[in-house]
Coordinates of C-alpha atoms and ligand atoms in Angstrom, one line a residue:
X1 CA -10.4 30.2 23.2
X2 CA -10.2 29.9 27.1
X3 CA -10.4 26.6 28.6
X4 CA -13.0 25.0 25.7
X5 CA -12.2 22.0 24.9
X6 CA -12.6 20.9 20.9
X7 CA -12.1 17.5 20.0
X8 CA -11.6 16.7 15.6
X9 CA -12.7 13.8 14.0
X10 CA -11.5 13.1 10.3
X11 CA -14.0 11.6 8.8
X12 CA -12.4 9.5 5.2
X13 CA -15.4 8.8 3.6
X14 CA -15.7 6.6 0.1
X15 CA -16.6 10.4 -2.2
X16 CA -15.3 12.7 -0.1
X17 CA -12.8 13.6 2.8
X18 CA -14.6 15.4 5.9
X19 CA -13.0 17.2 8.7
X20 CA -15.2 17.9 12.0
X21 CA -14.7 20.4 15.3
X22 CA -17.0 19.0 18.1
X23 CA -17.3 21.3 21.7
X24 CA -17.6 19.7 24.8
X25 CA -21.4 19.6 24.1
X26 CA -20.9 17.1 21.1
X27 CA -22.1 19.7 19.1
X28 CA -20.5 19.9 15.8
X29 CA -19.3 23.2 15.5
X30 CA -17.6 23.4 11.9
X31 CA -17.3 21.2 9.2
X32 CA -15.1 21.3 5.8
X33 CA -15.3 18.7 3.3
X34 CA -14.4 18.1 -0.2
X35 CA -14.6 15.0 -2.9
X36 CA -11.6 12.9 -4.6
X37 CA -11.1 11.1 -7.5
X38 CA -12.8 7.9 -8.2
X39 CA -10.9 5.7 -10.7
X40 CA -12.7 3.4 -12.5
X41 CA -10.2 1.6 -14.9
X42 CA -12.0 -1.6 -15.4
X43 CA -15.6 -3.1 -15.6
X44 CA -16.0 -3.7 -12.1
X45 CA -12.8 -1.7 -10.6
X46 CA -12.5 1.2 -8.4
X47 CA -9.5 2.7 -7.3
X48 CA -8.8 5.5 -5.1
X49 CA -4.9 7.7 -5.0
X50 CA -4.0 7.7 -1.6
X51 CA -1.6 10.5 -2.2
X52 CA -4.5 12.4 -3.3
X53 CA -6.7 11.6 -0.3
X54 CA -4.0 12.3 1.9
X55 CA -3.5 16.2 0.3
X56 CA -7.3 16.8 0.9
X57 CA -7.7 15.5 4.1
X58 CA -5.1 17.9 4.9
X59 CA -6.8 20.3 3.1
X60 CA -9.8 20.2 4.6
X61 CA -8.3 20.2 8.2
X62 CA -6.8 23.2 7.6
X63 CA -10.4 24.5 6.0
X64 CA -12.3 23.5 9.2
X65 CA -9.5 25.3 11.6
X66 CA -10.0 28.5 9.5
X67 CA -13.8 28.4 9.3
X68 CA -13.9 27.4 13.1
X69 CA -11.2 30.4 14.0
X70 CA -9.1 28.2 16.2
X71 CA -5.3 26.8 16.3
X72 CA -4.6 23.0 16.1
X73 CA -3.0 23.7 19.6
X74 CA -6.7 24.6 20.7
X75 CA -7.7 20.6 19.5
X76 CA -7.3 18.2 22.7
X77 CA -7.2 15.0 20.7
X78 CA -8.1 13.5 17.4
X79 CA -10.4 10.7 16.3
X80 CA -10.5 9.3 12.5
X81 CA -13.3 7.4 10.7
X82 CA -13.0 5.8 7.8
X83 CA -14.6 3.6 4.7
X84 CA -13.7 0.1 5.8
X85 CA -11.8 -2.8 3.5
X86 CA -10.5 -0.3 1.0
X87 CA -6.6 -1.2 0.8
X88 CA -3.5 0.2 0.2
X89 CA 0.4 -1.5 -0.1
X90 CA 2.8 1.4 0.8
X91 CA 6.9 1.4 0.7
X92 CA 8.1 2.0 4.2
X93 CA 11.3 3.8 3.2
X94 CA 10.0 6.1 0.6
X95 CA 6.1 6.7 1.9
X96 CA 5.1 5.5 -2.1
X97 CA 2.3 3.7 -2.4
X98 CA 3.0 0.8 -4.9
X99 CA 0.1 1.4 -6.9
X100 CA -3.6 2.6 -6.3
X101 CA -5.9 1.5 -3.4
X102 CA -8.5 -0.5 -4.3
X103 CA -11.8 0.3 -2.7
X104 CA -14.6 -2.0 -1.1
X105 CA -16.5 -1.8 -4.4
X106 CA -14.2 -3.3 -6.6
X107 CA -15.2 -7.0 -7.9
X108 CA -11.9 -7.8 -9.4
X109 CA -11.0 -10.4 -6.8
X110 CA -14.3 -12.6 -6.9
X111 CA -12.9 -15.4 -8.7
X112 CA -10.3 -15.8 -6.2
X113 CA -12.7 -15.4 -3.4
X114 CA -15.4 -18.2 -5.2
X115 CA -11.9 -20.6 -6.0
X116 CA -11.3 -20.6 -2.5
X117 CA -15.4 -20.8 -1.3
X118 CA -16.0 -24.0 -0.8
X119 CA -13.2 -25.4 1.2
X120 CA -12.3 -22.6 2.9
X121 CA -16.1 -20.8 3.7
X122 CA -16.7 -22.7 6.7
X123 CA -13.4 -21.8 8.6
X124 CA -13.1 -18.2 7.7
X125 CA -16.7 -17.5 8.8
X126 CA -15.4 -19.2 12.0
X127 CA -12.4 -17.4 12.5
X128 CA -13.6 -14.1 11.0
X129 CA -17.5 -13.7 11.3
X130 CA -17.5 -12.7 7.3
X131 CA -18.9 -14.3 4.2
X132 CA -15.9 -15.2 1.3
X133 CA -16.5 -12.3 -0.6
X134 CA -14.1 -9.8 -2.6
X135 CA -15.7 -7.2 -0.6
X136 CA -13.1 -7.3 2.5
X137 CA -9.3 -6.7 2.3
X138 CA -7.5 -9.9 2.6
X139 CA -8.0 -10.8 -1.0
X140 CA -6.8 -7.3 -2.2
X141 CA -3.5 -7.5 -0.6
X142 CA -2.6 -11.0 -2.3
X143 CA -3.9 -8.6 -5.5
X144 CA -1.6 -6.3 -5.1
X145 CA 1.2 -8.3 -4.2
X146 CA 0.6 -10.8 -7.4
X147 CA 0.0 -7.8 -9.8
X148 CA 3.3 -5.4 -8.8
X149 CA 5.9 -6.1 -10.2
X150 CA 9.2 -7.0 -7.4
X151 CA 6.5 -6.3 -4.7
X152 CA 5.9 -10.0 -3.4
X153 CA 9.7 -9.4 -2.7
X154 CA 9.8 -6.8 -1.3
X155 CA 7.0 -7.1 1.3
X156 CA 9.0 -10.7 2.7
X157 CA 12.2 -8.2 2.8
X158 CA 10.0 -6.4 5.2
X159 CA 9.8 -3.1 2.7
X160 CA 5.9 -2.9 2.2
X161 CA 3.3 -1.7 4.8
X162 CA -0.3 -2.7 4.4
X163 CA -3.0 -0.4 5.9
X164 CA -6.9 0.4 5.2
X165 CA -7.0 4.2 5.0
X166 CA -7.2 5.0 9.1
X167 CA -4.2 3.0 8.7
X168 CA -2.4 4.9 5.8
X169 CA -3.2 8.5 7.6
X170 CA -2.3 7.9 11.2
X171 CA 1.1 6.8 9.3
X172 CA 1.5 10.0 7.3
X173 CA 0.0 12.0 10.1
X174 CA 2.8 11.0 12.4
X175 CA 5.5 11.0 10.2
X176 CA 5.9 7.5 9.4
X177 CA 5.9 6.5 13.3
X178 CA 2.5 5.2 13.9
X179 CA 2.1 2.0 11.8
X180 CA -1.5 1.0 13.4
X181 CA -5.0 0.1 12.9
X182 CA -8.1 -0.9 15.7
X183 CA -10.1 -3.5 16.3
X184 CA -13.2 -2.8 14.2
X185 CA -11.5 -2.1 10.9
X186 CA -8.9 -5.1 11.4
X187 CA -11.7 -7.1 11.5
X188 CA -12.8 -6.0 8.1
X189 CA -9.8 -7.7 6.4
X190 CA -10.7 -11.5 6.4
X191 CA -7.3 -12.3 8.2
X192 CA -7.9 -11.2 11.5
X193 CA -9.6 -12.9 13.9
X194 CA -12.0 -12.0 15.9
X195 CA -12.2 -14.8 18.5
X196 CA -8.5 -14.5 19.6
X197 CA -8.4 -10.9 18.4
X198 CA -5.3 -10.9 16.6
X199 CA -3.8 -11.8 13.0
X200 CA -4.7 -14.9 12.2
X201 CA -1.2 -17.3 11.0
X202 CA -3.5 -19.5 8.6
X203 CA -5.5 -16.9 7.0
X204 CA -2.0 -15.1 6.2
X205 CA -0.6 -17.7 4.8
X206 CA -3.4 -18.6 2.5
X207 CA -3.7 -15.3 1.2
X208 CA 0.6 -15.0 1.1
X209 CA 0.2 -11.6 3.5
X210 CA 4.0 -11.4 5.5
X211 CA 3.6 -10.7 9.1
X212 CA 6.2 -8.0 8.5
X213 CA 3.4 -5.5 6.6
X214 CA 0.6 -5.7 9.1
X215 CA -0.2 -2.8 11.5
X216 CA -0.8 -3.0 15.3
X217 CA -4.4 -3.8 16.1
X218 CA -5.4 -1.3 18.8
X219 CA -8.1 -0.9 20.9
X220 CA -10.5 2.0 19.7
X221 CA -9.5 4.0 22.5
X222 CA -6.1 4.1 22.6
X223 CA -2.6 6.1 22.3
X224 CA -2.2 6.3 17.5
X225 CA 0.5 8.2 17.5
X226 CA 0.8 12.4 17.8
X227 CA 0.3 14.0 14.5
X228 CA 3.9 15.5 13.8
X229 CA 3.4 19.3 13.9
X230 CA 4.9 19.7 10.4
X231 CA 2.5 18.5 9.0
X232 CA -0.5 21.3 10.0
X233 CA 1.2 23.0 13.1
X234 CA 0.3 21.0 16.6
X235 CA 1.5 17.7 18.2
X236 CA -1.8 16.4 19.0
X237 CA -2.7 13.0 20.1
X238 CA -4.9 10.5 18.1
X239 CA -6.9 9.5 20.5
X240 CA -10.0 7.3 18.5
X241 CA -10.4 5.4 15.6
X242 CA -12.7 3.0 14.4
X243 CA -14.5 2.1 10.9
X244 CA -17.6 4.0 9.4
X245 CA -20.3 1.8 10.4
X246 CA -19.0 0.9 14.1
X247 CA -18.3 4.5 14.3
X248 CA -21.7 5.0 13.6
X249 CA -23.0 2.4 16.2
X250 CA -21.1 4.4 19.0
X251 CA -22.4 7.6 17.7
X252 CA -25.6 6.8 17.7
X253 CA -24.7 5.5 21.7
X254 CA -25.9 1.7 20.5
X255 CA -24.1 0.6 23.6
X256 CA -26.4 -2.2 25.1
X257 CA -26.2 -5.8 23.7
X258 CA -29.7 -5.3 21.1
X259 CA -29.7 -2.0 20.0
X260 CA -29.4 -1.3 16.4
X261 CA -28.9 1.3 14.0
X262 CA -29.8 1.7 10.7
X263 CA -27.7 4.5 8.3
X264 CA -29.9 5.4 5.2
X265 CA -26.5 6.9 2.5
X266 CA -25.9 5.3 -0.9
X267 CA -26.6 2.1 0.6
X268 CA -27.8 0.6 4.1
X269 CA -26.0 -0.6 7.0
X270 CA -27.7 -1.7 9.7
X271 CA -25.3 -2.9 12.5
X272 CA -26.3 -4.7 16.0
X273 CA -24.6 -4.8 18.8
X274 CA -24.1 -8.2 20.3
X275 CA -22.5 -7.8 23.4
X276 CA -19.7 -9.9 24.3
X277 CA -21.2 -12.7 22.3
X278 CA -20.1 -13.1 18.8
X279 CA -23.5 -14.5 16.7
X280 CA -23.3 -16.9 14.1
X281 CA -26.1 -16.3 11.4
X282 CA -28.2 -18.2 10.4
X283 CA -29.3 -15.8 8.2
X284 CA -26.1 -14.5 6.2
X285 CA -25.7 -11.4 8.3
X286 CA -21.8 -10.5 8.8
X287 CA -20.2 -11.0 12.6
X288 CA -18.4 -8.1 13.2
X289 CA -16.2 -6.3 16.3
X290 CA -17.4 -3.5 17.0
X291 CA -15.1 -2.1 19.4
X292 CA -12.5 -3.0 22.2
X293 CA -12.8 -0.5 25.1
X294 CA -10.7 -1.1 28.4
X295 CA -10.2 -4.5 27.7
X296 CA -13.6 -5.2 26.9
X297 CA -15.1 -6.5 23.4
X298 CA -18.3 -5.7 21.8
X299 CA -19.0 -7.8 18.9
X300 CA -22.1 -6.5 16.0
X301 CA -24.2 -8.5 13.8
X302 CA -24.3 -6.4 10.5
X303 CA -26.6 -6.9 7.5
X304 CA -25.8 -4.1 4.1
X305 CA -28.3 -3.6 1.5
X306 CA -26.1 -2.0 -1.6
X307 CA -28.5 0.4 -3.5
X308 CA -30.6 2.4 -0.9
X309 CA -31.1 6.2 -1.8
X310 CA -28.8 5.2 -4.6
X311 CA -32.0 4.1 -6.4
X312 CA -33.4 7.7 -5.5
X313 CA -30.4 9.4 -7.9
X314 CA -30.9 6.2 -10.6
X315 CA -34.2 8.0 -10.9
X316 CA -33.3 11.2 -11.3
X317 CA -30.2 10.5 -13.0
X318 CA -30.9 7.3 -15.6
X319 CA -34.8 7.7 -15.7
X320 CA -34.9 11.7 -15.3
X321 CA -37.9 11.1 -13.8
X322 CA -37.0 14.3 -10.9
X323 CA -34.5 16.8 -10.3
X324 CA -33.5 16.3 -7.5
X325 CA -33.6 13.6 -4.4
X326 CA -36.0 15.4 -1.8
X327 CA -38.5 15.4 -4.2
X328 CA -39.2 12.1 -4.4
X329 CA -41.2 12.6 -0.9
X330 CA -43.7 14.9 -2.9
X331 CA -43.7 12.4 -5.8
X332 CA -44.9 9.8 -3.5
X333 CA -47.0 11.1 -1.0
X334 CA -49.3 12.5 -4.2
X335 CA -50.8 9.0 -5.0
X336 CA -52.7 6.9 -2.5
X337 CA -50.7 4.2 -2.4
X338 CA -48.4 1.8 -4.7
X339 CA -51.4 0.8 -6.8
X340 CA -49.6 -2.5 -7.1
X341 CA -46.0 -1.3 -8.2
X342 CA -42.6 -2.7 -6.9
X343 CA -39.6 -1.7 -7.6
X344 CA -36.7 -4.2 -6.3
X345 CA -33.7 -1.8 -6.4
X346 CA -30.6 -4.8 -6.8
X347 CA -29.0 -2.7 -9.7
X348 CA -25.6 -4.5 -8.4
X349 CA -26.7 -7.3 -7.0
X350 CA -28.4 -8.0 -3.5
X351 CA -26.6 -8.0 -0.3
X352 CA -28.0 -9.3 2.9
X353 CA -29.8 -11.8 3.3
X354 CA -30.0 -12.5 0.1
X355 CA -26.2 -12.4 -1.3
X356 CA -26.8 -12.9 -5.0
X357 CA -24.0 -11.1 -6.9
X358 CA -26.1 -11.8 -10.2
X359 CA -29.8 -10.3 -8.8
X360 CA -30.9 -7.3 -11.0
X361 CA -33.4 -4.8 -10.9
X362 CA -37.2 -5.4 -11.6
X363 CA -40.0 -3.4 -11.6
X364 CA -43.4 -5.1 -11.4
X365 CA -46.7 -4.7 -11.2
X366 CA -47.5 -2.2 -13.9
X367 CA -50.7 -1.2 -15.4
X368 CA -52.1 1.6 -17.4
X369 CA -53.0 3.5 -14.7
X370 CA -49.5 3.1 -13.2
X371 CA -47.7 7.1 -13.4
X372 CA -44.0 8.0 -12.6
X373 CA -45.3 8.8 -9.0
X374 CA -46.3 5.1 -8.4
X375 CA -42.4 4.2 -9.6
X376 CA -41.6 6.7 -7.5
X377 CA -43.1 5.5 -4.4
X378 CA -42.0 1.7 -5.1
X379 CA -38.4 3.0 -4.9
X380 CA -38.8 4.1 -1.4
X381 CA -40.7 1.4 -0.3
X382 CA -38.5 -1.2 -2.1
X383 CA -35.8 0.7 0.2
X384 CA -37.8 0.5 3.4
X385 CA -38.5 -3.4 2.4
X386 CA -34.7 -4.1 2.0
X387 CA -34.1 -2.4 5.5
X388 CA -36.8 -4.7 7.1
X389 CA -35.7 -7.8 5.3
X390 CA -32.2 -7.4 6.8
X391 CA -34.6 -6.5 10.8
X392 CA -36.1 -9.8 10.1
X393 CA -33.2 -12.0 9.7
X394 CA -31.2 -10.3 12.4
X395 CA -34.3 -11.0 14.6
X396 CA -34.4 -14.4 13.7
X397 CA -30.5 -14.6 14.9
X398 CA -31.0 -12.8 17.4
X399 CA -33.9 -14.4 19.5
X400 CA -35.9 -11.3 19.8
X401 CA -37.4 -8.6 18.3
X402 CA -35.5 -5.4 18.0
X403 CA -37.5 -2.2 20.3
X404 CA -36.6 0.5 18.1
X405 CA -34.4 1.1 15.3
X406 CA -31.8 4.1 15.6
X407 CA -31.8 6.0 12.3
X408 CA -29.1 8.5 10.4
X409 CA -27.9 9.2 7.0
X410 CA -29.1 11.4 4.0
X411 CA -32.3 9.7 3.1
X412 CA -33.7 10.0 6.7
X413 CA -35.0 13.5 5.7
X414 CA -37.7 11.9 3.8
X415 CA -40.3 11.5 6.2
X416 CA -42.3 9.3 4.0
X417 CA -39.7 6.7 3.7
X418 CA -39.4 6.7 7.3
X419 CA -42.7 6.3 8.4
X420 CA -43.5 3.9 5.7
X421 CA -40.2 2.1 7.4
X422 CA -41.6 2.2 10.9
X423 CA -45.2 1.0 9.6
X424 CA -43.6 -2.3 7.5
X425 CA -41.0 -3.5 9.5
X426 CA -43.4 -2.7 12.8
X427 CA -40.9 -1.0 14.7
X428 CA -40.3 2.2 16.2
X429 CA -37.6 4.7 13.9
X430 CA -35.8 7.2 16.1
X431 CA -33.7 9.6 13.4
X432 CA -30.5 10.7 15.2
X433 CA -30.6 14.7 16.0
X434 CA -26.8 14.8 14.8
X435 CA -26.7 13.8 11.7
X436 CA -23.0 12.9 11.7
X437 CA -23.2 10.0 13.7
X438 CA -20.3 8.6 11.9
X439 CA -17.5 11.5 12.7
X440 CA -19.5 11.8 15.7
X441 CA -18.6 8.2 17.2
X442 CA -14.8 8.3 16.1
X443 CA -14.8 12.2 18.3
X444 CA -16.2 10.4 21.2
X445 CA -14.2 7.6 21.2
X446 CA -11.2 10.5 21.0
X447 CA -12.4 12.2 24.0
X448 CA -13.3 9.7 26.3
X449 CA -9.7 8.7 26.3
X450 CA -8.7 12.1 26.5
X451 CA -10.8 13.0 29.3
X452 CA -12.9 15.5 27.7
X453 CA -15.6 13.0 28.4
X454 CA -16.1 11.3 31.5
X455 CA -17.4 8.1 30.5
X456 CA -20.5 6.4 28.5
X457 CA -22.9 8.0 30.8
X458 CA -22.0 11.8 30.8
X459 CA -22.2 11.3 26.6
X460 CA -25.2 10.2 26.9
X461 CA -26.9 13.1 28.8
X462 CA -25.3 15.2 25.8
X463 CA -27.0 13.1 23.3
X464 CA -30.4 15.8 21.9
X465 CA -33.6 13.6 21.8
X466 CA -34.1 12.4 17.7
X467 CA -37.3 12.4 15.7
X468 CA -39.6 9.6 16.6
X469 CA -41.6 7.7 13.8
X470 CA -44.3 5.2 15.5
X471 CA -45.5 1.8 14.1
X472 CA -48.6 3.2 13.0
X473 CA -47.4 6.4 11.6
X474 CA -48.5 5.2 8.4
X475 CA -52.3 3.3 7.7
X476 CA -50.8 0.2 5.1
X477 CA -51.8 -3.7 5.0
X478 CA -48.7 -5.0 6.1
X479 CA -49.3 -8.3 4.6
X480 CA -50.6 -7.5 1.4
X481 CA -47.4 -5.8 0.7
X482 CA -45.0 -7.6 1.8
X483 CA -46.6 -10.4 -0.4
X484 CA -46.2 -8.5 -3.3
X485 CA -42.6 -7.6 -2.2
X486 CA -41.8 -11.4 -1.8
X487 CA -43.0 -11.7 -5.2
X488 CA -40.9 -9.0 -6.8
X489 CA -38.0 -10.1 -5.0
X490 CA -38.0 -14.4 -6.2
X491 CA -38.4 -12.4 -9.6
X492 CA -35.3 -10.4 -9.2
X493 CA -32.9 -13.3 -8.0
X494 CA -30.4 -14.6 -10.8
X495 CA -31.8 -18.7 -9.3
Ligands
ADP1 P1 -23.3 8.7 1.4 O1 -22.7 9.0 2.7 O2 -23.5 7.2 1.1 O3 -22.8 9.5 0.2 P2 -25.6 10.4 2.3 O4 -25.8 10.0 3.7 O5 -25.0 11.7 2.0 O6 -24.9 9.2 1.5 O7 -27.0 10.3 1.6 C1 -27.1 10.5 0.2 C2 -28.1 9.5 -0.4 O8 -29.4 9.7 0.1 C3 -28.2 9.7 -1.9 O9 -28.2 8.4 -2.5 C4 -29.5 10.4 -2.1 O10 -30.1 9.9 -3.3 C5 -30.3 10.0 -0.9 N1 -31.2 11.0 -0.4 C6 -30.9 12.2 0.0 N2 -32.0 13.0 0.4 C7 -33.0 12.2 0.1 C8 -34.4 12.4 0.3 N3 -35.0 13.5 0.8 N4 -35.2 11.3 -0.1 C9 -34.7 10.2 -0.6 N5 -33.4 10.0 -0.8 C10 -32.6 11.0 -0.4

């Protein structure tokens, strides 16, 4: 393959596993992927086998190498993205897992997280940036440890490893010798923190987590570990890591203190970078790192809504109301306008700014003239409103209005939704021309340290122009809508 350089990202998604080949053009070039299991044992529990994920990451690495015709020798470096807080408890001498991981979704640690709220909510959102919430890692651990039998033991005789799943596959990657995690995912666990960027002694200790099983925090650019070549033929270095949404920020080349991306998947993530400056809402956003890079921190207000196009397959799905989720842009783009519908789409609760486990679903505004179209149309506007909901109270932290909003994920092919985005929240949408912002950010982070990048500025000029979306892409009364939006919303709330 001559002197091309190719950089992978492995990209460990919540669904699915994703392996991508990016040239020196950060062009993707292949891509394999393939879904897991998802375990759901209990009302409110997912689980995830990390032995499984593990066999079809490796699968579809192998997959991409075929499709794209190359080595693993021809692969300079490695960078992995990953679904943050998910968490796993592994033996160090025998690579077994203890039990299963349990993913971000899973509620089963809320009662722990609300005994602990109230005297413990103002220090950890000092020390960590993050709501109480079962949500991040810290609380699963102590889960885990509590609920295996002889494993509380066994992690204070320094036998158990914890690791989020970057974590768990840099260690089976390089054959047990890279225990490791970065910045942005550590501080995703609620016992790291992010002022003095390391473990935090108190948090640990509330949450009984031994020293003895935590990774190395790394920067995102940094030396992981070289994958063993047993395990798919190549020593390669790991060269990038960071978690999905961060990952996403880079890829999307968010780099100056103020710029903002929005992904549009299952749910919504919109992330800001803050600079060196770590926030504190006002507003119940989430402060976050978003990378370390030469010695240098970036910290990133986020705000997540949890049912975005998620809605779109409730829809089609529950209500059968159409086959399939594109054609929900026909659906809605046939009437006028809502004629008065809303549709508040908290089918598990609301995330920011709200935070109210207990919200549920509405639809308002009804009438006999009201067709499937109209409920239709409210779902991807009661999308767009979450979205600008979260822009406002991040604004409001912020001190200034955001210029434009950066834009990937699945349910930016719908053009509606994004102009009728770029019309309510008044602000210029740019949709990213790679669509895998995600795998791309962790690549880049891999190759600037590997020198197949020279630096921030030569990624840039690699970056294709996106699709732009004005403020007035869309004719709407802004106020009337968001009026009836505010009214669906206080309707929706559990108090
Ligand atoms: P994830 O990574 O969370 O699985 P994706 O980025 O693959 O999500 O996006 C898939 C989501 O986007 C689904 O919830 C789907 O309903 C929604 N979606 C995909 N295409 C469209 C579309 N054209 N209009 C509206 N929603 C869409």
């Amino acid at each position: 393959m001559g002197d091309s350089k190719y950089v992978m990202a492995i990209d460990q998604g919540t669904t699915s596993c994703r392996a991508l080949i990016f040239n020196e053009n950060c062009e993707v070039i292949e891509m394999a992927q393939k879904e897991f299991t998802q375990y759901f044992p209990s009302e409110g529990w997912v689980e995830h086998d990390a032995n499984e994920i593990w066999d079809t990451q490796i699968e579809v690495i192998k997959t991409v190498l075929d499709k794209a015709d190359l080595n693993p020798n021809d692969i300079t470096t490695i960078g992995i993205t990953n679904q943050r807080e998910t968490t796993l408890v592994w033996n160090k001498d025998t690579g077994e897992p203890i039990g299963k991981a349990i993913v971000w979704q899973d509620r089963r640690t809320s009662d722990y997280c609300d005994s602990i709220r109230d005297e413990w909510k103002d220090t950890i959102k000092k020390k960590t940036g993050l709501i109480i919430d079962a949500y991040f890692s810290g609380s699963k651990i102590k889960w885990l440890l509590d609920n295996t039998p002889g494993a509380k033991e066994a992690a204070s005789n320094g036998k158990l490893l914890f690791g989020t799943m970057e974590t768990w596959l840099i260690w089976k990657l390089t054959g047990g010798e890279s225990h490791v995690t970065d910045m942005s995912n550590a501080s995703r666990t609620m016992i790291f923190n992010i002022v003095t960027q390391t473990w935090d002694e108190e948090l640990m200790n509330l949450m009984k987590v031994p020293a003895n099983m935590l990774p190395d925090v790394k920067e995102n650019m940094d030396d992981f570990g070289i994958t063993q070549s047993s395990v798919f033929g190549a020593s390669i270095p790991i060269n990038g890591a960071a978690g999905d949404q961060q990952s996403a920020l880079f890829g999307q080349m968010c780099l100056e203190p103020g710029s903002a991306k929005n992904t549009y998947g299952t749910g919504c993530f919109l992330v800001t970078n803050t600079g060196s400056e770590i926030i504190e809402s006002k507003n119940q956003m989430l402060s976050t790192i978003g990378w370390k890079i030469k010695g240098e921190i970036t910290y990133a207000l986020e705000g997540s809504v949890f049912v975005a196009g998620a809605i779109v397959q409730w829809l089609r799905d529950s209500l059968g109301l159409l086959d399939d989720a594109a054609e929900s842009e026909a659906m809605a783009t046939s009437v006028e306008n809502n004629g008065g519908v809303y549709l508040v789409p908290a089918l598990t609760g609301l995330g920011a700014p709200h935070w109210d486990q207990d919200a549920r679903g509405t639809i308002l505004g009804l009438t006999r003239g009201s067709t499937k179209n109209h409920i239709v149309r409210a779902a991807l506007e009661g999308i767009a409103y979450q979205v600008a909901d979260v822009i406002k109270a991040m604004e409001a932290d912020l001190g200034f209005e955001m210029k434009e909003l950066k834009v990937d994920g699945g349910a930016t092919n719908n053009e509606f939704l994004m102009k009728f985005q770029a019309a309510i929240s008044d602000t210029p949408v740019i949709v990213a021309a790679n669509q895998e912002s995600t795998a791309l950010g962790a690549a880049m982070l891999a190759g600037l340290y590997a020198g197949v990048w020279s630096g921030f500025d030569d990624l840039k000029s690699k970056m294709a122009a996106g699709k732009v979306y004005a403020e007035d892409a869309l004719k709407i009364d802004r106020e009337k809508l968001l009026k009836g939006w505010n009214a669906a919303i206080k309707r929706s709330l559990s108090k």
